[in-house]
XYZ file of C-alpha atoms in Angstrom:
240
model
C 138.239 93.834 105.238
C 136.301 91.054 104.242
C 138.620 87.584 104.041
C 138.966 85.256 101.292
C 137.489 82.081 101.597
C 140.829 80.444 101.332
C 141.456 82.371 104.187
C 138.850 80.587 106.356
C 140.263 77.365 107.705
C 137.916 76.084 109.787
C 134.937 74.662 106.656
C 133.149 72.976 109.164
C 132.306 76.565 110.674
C 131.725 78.258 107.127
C 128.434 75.259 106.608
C 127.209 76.256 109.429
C 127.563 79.831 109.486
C 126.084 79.416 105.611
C 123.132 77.090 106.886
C 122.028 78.970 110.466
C 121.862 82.391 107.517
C 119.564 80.710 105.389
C 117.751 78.839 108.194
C 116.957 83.098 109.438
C 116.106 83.766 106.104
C 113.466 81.474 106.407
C 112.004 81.953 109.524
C 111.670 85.697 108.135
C 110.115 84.669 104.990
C 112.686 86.467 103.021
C 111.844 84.209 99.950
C 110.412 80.946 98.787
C 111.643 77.957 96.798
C 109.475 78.282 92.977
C 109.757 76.485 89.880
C 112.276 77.935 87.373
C 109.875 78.328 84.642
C 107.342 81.110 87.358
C 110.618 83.482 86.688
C 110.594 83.413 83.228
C 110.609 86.764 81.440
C 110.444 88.113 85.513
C 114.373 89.522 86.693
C 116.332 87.434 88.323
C 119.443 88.178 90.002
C 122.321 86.483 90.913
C 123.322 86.006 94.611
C 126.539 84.977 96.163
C 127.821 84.425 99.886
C 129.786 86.827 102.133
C 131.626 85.479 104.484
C 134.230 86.667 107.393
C 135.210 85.548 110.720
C 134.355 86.883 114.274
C 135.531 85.645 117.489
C 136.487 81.927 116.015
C 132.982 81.700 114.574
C 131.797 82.589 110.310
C 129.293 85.346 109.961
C 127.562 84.345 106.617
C 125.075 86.495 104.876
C 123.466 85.766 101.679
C 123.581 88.709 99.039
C 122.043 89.833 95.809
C 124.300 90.828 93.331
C 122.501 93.838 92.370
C 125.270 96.363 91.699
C 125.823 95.297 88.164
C 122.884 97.126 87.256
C 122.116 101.052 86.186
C 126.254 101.119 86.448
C 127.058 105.007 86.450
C 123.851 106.408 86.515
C 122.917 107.882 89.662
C 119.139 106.856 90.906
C 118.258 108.800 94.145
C 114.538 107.157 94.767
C 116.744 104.227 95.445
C 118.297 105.632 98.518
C 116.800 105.863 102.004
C 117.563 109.495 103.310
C 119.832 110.195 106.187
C 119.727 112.842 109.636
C 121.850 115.499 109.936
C 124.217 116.186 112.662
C 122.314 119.590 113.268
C 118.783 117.527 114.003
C 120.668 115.158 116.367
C 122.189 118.220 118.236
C 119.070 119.905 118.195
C 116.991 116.789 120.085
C 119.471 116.184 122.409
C 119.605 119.971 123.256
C 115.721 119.732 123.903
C 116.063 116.310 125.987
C 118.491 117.736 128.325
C 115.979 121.018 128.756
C 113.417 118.682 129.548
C 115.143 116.696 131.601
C 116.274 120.113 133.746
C 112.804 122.037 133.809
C 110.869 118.729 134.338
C 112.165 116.529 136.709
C 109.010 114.714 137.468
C 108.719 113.950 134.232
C 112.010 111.421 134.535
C 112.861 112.127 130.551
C 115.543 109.731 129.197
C 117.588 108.999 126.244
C 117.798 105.711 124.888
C 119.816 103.722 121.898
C 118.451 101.089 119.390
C 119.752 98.528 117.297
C 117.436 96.854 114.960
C 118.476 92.935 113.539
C 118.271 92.496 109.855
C 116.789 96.326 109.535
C 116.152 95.490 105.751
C 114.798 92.193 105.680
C 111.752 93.547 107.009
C 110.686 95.171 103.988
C 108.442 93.808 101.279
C 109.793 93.613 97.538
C 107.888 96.242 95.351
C 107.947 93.985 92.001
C 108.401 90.313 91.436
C 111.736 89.426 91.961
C 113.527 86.105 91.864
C 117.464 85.132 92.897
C 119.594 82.596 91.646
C 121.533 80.410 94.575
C 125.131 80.755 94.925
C 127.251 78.518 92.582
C 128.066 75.385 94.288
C 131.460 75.547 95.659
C 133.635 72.663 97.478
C 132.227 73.975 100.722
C 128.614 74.213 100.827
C 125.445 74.154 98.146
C 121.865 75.829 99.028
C 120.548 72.928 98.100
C 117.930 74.037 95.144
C 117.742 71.732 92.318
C 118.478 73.034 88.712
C 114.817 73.765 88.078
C 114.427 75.872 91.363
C 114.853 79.491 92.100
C 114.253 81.718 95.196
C 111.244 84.199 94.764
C 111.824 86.876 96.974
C 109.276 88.339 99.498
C 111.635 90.956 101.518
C 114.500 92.957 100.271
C 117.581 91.270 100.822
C 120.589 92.359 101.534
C 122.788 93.676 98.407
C 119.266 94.517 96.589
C 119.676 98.345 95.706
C 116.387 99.611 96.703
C 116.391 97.882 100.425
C 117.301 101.008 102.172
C 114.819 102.578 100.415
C 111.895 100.276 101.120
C 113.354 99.676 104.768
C 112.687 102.895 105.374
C 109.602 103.649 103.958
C 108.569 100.602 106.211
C 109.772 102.001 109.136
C 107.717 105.332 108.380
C 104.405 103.192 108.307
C 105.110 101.294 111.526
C 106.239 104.607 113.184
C 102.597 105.889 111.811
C 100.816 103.643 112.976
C 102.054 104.442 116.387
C 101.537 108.278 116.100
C 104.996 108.852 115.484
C 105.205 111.309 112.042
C 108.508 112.672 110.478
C 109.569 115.890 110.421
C 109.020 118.376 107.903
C 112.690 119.499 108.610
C 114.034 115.977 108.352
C 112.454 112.634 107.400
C 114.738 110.936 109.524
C 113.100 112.017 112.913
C 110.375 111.296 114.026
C 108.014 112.944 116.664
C 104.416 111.954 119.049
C 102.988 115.802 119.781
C 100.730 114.008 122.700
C 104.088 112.158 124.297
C 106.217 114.824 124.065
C 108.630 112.089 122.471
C 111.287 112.272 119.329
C 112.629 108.911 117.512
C 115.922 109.473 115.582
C 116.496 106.706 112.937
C 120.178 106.471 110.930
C 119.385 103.545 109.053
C 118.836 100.647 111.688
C 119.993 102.865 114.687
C 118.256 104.922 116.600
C 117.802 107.083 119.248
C 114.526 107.931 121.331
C 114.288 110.959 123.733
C 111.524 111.644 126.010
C 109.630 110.892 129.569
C 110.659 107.345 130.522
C 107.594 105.708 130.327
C 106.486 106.996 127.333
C 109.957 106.009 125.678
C 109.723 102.428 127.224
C 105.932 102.063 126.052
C 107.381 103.084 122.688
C 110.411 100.502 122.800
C 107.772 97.883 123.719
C 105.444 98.314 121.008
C 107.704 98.773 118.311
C 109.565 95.429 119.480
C 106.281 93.426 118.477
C 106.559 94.910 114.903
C 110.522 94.761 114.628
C 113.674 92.758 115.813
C 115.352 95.342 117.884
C 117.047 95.413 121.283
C 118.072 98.171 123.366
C 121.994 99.316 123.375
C 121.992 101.860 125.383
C 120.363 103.995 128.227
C 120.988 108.064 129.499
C 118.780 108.924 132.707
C 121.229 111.707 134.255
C 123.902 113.828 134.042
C 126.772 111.875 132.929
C 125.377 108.917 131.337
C 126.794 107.698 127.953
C 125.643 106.245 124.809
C 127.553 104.958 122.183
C 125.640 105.759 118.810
């Protein structure tokens, strides 16, 4: 559960928390400081500050409030679609046949975690954000004829899953990686012999090792993503 700010104690800790989020939003060119009169007749949403404490520190993250909008209606090309249980049983049943009737071929399982999956993205129309009010313990620091124009989707906007994903696809394409006809979710290289399966900014990749690691390598230069987890043999785990 998310705290109250009056349940933070420690202010010093929420400006910094506040200032090292916007000083990553930055260095990923999320958005970009314009003139108040460029959003005219443009939308222009609202953004406020989420805040909550982990291990003594403040995890800030700055978010659009975008779920005002289209209340009640339900908008499915806004969503990005999601694997099924039966396609992640299904790969793992064919990595561990792999692994059995090709030994040589050294096939292994390995976990993902991609940083700030959605900030990635582009923005599909012009879009501008209003900074946070100013409150007692920190202001963005915009003066009153400034507004954020944003170049990525940030977090909170209601299409980001949406357009992380379809950026994901493209990257994955470019690598020879398509999605399945059965699910868009997973991914497979015919030529590799190797399946990618994405649940929103987790994944898993099956396949020989070093065609998984050449994978993990090149899609690193293209995305912020680390590895969580490795499965080589019988009896190897991975928490997904």
């Amino acid at each position: 559960e998310m705290p109250k700010l009056t349940d933070l104690d420690d202010y010093e800790e929420m400006m910094k928390g506040r200032q090292k989020e916007l000083n990553s939003l930055k260095e990923m060119g999320t958005m970009s400081v314009v003139k108040r009169s460029e959003a005219v007749g443009k939308r222009t949403i609202q953004t406020r500050w989420a805040d909550r404490e982990k291990d003594g520190r403040v995890k800030s993250r700055l978010v659009l409030k975008d779920y005002n909008r289209c209340q009640g209606r339900t908008q499915p090309e806004m969503f990005s679609p999601t694997p099924s249980t039966l396609s992640l049983k299904t790969m793992l049943a064919a990595s561990s046949h792999d692994r059995n009737n090709d030994p040589e071929s050294n096939h292994i399982t390995v976990s993902i975690d991609v940083h700030t999956a959605f900030l990635h993205a582009d923005v599909d129309q012009d879009l501008f954000a209003e900074p946070p009010e100013p409150d007692e313990w920190y202001d963005a620091g915009l003066k009153e004829d400034e507004v954020w124009k944003l170049n990525k989707a940030l977090y909170g906007y209601r299409k980001a899953p949406k357009l992380w994903h379809q950026h994901l696809v493209n990257v994955l394409e470019s690598l020879n990686y398509h999605p399945l006809l059965t699910d868009p979710s997973c991914f497979r290289n015919d030529e590799t012999n190797t399946n990618i399966f994405i649940h929103v900014d987790d994944g898993l990749m099956f396949g020989p090792k070093s065609e998984v690691l050449k994978l993990v390598e090149l899609l690193s230069k293209q995305v912020l993503m680390r590895i969580s987890g490795r499965m080589e043999k019988t009896g190897d785990k991975i928490y997904f």
